[in-house]
mmCIF file of C-alpha atoms and ligand atoms in Angstrom:
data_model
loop_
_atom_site.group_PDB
_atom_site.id
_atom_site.type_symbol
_atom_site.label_atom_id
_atom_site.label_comp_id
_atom_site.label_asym_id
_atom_site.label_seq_id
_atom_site.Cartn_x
_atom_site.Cartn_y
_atom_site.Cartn_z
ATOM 1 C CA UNK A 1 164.912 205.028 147.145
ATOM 2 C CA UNK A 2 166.250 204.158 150.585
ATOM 3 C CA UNK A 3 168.755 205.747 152.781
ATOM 4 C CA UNK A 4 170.958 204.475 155.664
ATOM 5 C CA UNK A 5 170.589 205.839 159.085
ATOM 6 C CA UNK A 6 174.568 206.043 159.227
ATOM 7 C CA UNK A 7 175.203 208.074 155.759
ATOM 8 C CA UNK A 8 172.178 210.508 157.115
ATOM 9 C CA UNK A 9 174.186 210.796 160.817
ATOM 10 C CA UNK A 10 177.512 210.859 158.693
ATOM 11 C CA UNK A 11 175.806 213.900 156.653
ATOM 12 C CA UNK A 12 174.561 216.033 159.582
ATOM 13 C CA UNK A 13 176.880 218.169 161.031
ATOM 14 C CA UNK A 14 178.042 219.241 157.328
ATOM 15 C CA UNK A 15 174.377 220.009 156.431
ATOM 16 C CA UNK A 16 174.124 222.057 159.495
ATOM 17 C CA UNK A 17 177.096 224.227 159.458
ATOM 18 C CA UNK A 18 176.443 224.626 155.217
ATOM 19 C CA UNK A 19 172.347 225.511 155.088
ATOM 20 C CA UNK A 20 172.495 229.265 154.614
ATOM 21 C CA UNK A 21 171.844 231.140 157.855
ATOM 22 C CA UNK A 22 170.246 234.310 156.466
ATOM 23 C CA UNK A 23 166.653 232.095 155.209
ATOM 24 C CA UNK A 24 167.180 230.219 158.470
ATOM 25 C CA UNK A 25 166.985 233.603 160.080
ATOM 26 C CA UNK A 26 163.704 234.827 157.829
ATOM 27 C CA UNK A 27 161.996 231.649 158.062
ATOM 28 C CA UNK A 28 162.183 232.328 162.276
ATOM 29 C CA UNK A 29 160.990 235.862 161.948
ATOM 30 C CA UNK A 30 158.112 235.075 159.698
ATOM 31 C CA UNK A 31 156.966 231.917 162.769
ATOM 32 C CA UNK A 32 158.283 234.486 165.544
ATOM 33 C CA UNK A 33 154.396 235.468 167.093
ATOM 34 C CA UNK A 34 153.006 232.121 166.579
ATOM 35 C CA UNK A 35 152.354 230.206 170.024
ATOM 36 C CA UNK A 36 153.273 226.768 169.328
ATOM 37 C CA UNK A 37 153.957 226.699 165.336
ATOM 38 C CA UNK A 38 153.312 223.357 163.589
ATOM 39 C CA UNK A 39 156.297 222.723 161.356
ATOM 40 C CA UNK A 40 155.929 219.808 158.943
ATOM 41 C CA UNK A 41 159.045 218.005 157.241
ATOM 42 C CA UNK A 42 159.008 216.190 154.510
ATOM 43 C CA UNK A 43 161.097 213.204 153.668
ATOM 44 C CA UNK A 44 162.258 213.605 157.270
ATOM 45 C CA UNK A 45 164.599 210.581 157.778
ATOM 46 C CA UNK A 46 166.240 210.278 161.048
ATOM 47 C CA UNK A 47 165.284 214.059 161.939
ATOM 48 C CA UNK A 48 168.159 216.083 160.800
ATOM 49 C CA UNK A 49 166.024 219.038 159.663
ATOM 50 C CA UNK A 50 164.338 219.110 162.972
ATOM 51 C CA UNK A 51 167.934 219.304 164.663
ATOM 52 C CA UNK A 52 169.336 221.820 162.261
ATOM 53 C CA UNK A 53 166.188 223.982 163.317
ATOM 54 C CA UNK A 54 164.501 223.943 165.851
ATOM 55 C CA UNK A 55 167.149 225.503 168.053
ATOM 56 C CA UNK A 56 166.408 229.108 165.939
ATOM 57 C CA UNK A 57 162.614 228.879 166.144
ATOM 58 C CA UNK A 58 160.241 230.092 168.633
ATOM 59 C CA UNK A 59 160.316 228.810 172.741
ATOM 60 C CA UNK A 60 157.263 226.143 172.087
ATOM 61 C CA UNK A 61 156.968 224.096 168.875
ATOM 62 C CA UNK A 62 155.331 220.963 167.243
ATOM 63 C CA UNK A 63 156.933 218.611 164.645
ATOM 64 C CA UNK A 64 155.677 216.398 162.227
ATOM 65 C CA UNK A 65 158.305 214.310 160.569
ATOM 66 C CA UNK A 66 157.127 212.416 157.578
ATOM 67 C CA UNK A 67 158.490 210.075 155.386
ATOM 68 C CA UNK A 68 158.032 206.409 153.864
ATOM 69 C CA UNK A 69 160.697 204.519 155.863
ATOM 70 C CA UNK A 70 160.131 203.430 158.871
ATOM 71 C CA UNK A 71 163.259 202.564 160.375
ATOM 72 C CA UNK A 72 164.736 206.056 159.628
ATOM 73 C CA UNK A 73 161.389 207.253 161.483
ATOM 74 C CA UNK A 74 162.363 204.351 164.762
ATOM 75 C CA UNK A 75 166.317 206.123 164.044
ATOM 76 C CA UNK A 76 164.824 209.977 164.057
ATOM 77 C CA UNK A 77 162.746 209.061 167.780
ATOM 78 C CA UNK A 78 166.081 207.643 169.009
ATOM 79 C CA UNK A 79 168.313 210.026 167.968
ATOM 80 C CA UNK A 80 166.038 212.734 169.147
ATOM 81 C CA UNK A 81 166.002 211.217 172.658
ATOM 82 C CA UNK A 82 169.710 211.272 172.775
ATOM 83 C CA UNK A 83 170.500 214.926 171.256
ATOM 84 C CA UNK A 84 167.784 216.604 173.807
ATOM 85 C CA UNK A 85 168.062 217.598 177.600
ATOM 86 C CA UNK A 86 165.294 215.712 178.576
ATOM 87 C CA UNK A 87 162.883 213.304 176.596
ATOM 88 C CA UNK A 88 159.796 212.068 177.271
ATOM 89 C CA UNK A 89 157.581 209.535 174.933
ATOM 90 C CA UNK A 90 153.994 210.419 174.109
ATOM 91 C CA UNK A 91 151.558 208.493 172.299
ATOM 92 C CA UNK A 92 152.343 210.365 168.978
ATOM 93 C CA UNK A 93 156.045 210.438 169.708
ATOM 94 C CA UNK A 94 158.034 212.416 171.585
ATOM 95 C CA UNK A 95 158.316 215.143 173.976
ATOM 96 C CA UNK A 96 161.530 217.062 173.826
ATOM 97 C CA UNK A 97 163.538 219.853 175.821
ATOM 98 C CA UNK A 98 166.075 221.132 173.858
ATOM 99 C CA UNK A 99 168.152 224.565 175.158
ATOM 100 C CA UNK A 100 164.916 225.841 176.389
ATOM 101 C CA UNK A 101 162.887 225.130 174.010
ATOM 102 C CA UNK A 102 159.881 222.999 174.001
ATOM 103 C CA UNK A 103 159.456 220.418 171.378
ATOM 104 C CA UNK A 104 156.006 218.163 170.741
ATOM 105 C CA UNK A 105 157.502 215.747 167.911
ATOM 106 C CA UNK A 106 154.982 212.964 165.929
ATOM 107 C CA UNK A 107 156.179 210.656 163.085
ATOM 108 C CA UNK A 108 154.096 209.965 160.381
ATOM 109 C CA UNK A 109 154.545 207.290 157.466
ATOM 110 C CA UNK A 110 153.406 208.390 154.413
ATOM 111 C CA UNK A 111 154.632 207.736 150.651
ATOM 112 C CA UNK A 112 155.149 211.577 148.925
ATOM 113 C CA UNK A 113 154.734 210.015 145.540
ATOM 114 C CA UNK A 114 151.512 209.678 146.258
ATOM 115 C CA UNK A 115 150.460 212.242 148.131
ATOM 116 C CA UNK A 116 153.229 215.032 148.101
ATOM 117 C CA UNK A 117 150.574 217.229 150.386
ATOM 118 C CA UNK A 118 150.346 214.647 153.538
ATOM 119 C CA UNK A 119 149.550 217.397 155.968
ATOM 120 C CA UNK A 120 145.424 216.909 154.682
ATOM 121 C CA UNK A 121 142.955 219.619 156.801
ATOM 122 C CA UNK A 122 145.470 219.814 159.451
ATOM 123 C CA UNK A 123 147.131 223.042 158.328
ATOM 124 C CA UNK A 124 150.987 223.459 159.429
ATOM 125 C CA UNK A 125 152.410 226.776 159.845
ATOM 126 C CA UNK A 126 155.554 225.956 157.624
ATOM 127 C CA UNK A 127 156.463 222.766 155.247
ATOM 128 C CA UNK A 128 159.670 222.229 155.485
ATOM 129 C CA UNK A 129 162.271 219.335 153.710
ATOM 130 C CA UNK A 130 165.979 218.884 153.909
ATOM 131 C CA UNK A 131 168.031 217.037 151.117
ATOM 132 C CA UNK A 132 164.639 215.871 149.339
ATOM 133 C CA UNK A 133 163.921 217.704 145.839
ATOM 134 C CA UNK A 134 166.737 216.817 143.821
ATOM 135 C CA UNK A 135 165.264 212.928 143.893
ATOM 136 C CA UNK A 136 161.732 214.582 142.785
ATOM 137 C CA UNK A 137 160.250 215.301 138.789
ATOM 138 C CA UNK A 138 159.207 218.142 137.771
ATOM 139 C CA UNK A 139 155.733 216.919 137.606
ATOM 140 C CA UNK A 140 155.673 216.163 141.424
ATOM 141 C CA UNK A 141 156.925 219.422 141.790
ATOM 142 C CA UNK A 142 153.925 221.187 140.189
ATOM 143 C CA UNK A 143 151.263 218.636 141.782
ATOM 144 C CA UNK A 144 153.660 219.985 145.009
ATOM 145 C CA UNK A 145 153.720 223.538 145.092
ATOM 146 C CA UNK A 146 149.944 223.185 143.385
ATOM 147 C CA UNK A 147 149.024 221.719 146.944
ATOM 148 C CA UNK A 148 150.562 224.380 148.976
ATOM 149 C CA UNK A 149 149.135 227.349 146.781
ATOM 150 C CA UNK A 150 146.012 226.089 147.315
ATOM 151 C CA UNK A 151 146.640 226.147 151.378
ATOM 152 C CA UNK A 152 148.747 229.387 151.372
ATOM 153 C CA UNK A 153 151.593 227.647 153.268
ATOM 154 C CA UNK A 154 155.033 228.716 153.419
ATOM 155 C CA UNK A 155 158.279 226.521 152.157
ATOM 156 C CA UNK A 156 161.595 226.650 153.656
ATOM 157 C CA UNK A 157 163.903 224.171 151.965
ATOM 158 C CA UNK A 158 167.206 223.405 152.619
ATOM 159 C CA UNK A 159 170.383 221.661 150.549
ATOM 160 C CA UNK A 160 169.347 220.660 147.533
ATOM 161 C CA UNK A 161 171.741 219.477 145.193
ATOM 162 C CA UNK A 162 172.343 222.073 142.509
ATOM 163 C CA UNK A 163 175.240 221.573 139.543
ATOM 164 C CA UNK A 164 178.009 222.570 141.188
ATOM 165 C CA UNK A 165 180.651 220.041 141.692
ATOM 166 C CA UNK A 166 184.789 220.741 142.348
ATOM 167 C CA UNK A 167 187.438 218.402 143.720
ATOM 168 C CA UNK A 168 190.912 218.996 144.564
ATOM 169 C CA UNK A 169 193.387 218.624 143.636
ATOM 170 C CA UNK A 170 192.362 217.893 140.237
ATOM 171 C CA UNK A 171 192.117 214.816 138.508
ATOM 172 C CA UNK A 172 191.885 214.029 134.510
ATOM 173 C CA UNK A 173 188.331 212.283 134.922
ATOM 174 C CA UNK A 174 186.667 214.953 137.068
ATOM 175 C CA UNK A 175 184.572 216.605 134.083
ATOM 176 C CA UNK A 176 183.465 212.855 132.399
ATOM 177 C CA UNK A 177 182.500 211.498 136.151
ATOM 178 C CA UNK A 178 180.872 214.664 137.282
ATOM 179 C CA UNK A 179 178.633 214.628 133.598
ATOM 180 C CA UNK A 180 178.260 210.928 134.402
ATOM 181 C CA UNK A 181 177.416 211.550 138.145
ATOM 182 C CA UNK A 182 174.666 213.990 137.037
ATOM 183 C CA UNK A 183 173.020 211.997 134.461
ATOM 184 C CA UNK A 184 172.600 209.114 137.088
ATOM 185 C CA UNK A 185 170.969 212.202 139.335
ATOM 186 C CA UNK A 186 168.443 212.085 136.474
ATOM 187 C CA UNK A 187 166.710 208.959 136.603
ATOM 188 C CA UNK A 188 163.560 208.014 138.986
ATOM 189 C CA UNK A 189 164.239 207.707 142.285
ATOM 190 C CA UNK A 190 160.934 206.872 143.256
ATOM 191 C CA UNK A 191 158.778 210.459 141.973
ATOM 192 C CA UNK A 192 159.066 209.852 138.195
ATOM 193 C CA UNK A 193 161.782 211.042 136.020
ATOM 194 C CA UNK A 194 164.362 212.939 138.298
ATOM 195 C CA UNK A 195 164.962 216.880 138.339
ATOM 196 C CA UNK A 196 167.743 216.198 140.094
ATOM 197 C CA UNK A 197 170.021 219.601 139.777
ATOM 198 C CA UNK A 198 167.443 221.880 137.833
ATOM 199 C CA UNK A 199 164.951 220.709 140.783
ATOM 200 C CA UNK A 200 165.149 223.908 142.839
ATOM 201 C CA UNK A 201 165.450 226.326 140.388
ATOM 202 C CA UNK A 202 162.267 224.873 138.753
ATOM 203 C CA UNK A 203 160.614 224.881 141.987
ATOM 204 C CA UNK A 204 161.116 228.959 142.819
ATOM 205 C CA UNK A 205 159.895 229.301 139.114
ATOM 206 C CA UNK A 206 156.794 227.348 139.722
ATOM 207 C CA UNK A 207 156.097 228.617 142.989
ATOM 208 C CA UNK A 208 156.426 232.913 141.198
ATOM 209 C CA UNK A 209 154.119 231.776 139.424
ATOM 210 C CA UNK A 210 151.734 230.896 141.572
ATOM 211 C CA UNK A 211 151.858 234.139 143.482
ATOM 212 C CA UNK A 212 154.757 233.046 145.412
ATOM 213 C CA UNK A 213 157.809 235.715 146.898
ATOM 214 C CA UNK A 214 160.870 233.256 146.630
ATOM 215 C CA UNK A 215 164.372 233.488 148.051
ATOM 216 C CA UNK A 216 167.337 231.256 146.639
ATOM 217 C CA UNK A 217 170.602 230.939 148.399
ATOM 218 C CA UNK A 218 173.604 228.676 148.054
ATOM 219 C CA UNK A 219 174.459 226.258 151.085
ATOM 220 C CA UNK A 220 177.311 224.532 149.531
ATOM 221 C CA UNK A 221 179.437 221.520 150.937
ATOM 222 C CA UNK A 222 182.801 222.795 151.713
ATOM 223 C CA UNK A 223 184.494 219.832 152.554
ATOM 224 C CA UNK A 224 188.214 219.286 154.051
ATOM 225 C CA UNK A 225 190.397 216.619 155.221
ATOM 226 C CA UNK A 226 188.599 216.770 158.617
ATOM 227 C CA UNK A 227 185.158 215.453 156.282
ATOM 228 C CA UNK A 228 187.193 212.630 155.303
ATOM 229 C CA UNK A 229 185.015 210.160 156.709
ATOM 230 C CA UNK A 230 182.304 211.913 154.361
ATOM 231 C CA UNK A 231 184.381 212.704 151.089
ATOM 232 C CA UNK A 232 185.326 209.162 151.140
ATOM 233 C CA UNK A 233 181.543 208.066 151.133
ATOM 234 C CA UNK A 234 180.536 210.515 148.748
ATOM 235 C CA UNK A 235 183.323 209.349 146.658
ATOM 236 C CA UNK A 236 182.262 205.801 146.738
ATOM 237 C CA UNK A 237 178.294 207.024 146.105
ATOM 238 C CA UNK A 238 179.567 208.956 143.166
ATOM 239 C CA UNK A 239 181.503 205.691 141.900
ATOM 240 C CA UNK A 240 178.507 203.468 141.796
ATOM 241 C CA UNK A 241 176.286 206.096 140.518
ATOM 242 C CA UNK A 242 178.683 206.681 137.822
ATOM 243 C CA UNK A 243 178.802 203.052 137.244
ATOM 244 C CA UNK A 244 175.384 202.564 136.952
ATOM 245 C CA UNK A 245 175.250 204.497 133.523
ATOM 246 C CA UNK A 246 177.988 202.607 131.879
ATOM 247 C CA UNK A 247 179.558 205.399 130.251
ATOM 248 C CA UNK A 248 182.630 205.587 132.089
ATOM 249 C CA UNK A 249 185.576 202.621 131.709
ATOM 250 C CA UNK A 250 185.934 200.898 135.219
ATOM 251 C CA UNK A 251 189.834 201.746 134.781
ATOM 252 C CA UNK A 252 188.911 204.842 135.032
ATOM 253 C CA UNK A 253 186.153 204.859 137.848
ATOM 254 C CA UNK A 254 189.020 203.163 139.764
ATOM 255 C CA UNK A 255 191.318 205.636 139.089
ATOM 256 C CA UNK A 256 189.515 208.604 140.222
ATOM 257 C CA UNK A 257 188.216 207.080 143.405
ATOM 258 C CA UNK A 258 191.594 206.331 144.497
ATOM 259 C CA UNK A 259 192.605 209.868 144.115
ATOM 260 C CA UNK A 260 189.459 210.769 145.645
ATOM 261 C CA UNK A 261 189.658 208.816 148.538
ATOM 262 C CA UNK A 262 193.146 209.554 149.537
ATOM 263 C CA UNK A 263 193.909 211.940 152.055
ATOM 264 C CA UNK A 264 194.243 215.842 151.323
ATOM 265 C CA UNK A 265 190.903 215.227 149.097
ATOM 266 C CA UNK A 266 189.418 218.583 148.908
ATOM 267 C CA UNK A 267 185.659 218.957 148.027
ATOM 268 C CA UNK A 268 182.983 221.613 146.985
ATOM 269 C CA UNK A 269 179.471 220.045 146.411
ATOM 270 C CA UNK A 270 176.973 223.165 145.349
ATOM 271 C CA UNK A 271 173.465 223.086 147.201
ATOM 272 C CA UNK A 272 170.920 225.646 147.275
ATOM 273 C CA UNK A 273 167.774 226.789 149.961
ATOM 274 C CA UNK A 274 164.544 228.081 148.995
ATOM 275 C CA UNK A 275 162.271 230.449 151.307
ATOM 276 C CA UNK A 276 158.647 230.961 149.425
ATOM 277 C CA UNK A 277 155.753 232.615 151.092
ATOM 278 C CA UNK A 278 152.281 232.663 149.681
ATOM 279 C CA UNK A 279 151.320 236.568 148.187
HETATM 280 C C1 SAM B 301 168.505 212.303 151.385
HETATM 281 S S1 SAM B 301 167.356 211.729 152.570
HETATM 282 C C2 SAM B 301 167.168 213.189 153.587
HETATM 283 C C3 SAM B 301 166.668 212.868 154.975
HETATM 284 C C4 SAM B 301 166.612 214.053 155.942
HETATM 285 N N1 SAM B 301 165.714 215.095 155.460
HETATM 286 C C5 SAM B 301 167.996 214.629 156.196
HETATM 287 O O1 SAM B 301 168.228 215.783 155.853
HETATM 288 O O2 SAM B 301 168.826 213.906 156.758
HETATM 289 C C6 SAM B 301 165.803 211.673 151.678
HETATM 290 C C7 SAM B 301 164.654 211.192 152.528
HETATM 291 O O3 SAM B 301 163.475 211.152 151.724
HETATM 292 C C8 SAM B 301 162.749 209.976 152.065
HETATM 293 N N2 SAM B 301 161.916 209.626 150.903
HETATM 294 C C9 SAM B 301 162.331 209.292 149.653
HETATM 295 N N3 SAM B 301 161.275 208.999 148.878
HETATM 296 C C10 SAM B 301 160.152 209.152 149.656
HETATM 297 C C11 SAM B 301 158.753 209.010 149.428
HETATM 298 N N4 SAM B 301 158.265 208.615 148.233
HETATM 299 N N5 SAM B 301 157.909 209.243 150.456
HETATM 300 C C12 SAM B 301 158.398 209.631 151.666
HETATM 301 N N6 SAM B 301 159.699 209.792 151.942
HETATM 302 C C13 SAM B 301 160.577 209.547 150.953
HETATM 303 C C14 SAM B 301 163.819 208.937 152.357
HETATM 304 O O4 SAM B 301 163.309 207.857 153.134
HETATM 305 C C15 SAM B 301 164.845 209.790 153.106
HETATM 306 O O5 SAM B 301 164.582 209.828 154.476
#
């Protein structure tokens, strides 16, 4: 499944300000006496994550930013260059100084499907993904957290879709497009059958039992007429999705995305994090 550079730069500053700060906080403290931790992110796209990051982690640090596209990897070097203070490019990537802090960033292109544990002997300090496991099965998640067991490594995970859903002000088709919207969430998008908004809660599950202490916390969109750029493109995502599964009359599609994309649209999309570290 692909992504455009422009809905992931559209996305960011919402992801930022929602991802619950508390996890952010513990995932710092548990890197805080590391030297140079080695943080790898899956499905990294144009480097959101890093951004949305970095900034709370320790003075030195090295990224690896995986994923299978790329031009969002080409888009995540660029926009890199032009959030930090000064950049340099190395033969791995980039070289980054960000607020004081040092950052050693590489870009790797590798398909999760089929390997969902890319980081091989090379043992990171912390796996980290933002906005990835809702498009994953619940198979990949086992051969997933599987992977990581086996290397002790800590998760931190941030906005995945959960079921939550509320517009305002209301509209007669919110329940039948939301049930639509989520049905569409569960077909493949690339990883097998989708878990789409049980992803994350199947995920802590899986990773208890393998020994894991989890933490789950809610990092909800709270969106407002000054998102309107964003509601309106979630509103049109939500459309086609809903069209896709034929289940809804176009009449009505149309008339709920006109309401939706008017002004004084009001939104609540639920996400959750995930902190897990090994036993
Ligand atoms: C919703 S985007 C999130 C991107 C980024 N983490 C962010 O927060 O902006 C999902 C990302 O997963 C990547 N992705 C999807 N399927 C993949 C696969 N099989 N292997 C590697 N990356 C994949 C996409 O290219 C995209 O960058």
């Amino acid at each position: 499944m692909s992504f455009s550079a422009e809905w992931l730069r559209l996305r960011e500053p919402v992801d930022h300000r929602s991802r619950d700060k508390t996890l952010l906080e513990k995932a710092a403290a548990y890197l805080a006496n590391k030297d140079e931790p080695v943080i790898y992110d899956l499905g990294a796209g144009a480097g959101s994550n890093l951004r949305g990051t970095a900034l709370s982690l320790n003075t030195r640090q090295r990224w690896v930013l995986a994923d299978y596209d790329p031009e969002l990897l080409g888009a995540a070097l660029d926009f890199l260059s032009t959030w930090a203070d000064k950049s340099r490019p190395t033969a791995a990537g980039l070289e980054l100084e960000k607020s004081g802090k040092l950052i050693r960033v590489e870009v790797k292109r590798v398909d999760l499907n089929e390997n969902p544990a890319p980081w091989g002997e090379t043992k990171p300090d912390l796996v980290t993904s933002a906005a990835l496991f809702d498009l994953v099965s619940e198979h990949w998640i086992d051969r997933f957290c599987t992977a990581l067991a086996k290397d002790k490594l800590p998760l931190y995970t941030t906005l995945v879709h959960d079921e939550t859903a509320e517009w305002s002000p209301s509209h007669s088709a919110d329940a039948q497009m939301t049930a639509a919207f989520e049905r569409d969430f569960g077909k493949e998008k690339g990883f097998g059958p989708s878990a789409g908004n049980k992803a994350i809660g199947y995920m802590a599950r899986k990773l208890q039992s393998l020994g894991y202490e989890t933490a789950l916390a809610g990092s909800p969109w709270q969106l407002e007429e000054n998102d309107h750029a964003l509601i309106e493109q979630l509103a049109d995502g939500w459309a086609n999705a809903v069209r896709e599964t034929k289940s809804v009359p176009e009449e009505v599609i149309q008339s709920w995305l006109a309401a939706r994309r008017a002004r004084g649209t009001a939104c609540v999309v639920g996400h959750k994090d995930l902190l897990a570290f090994p036993a």
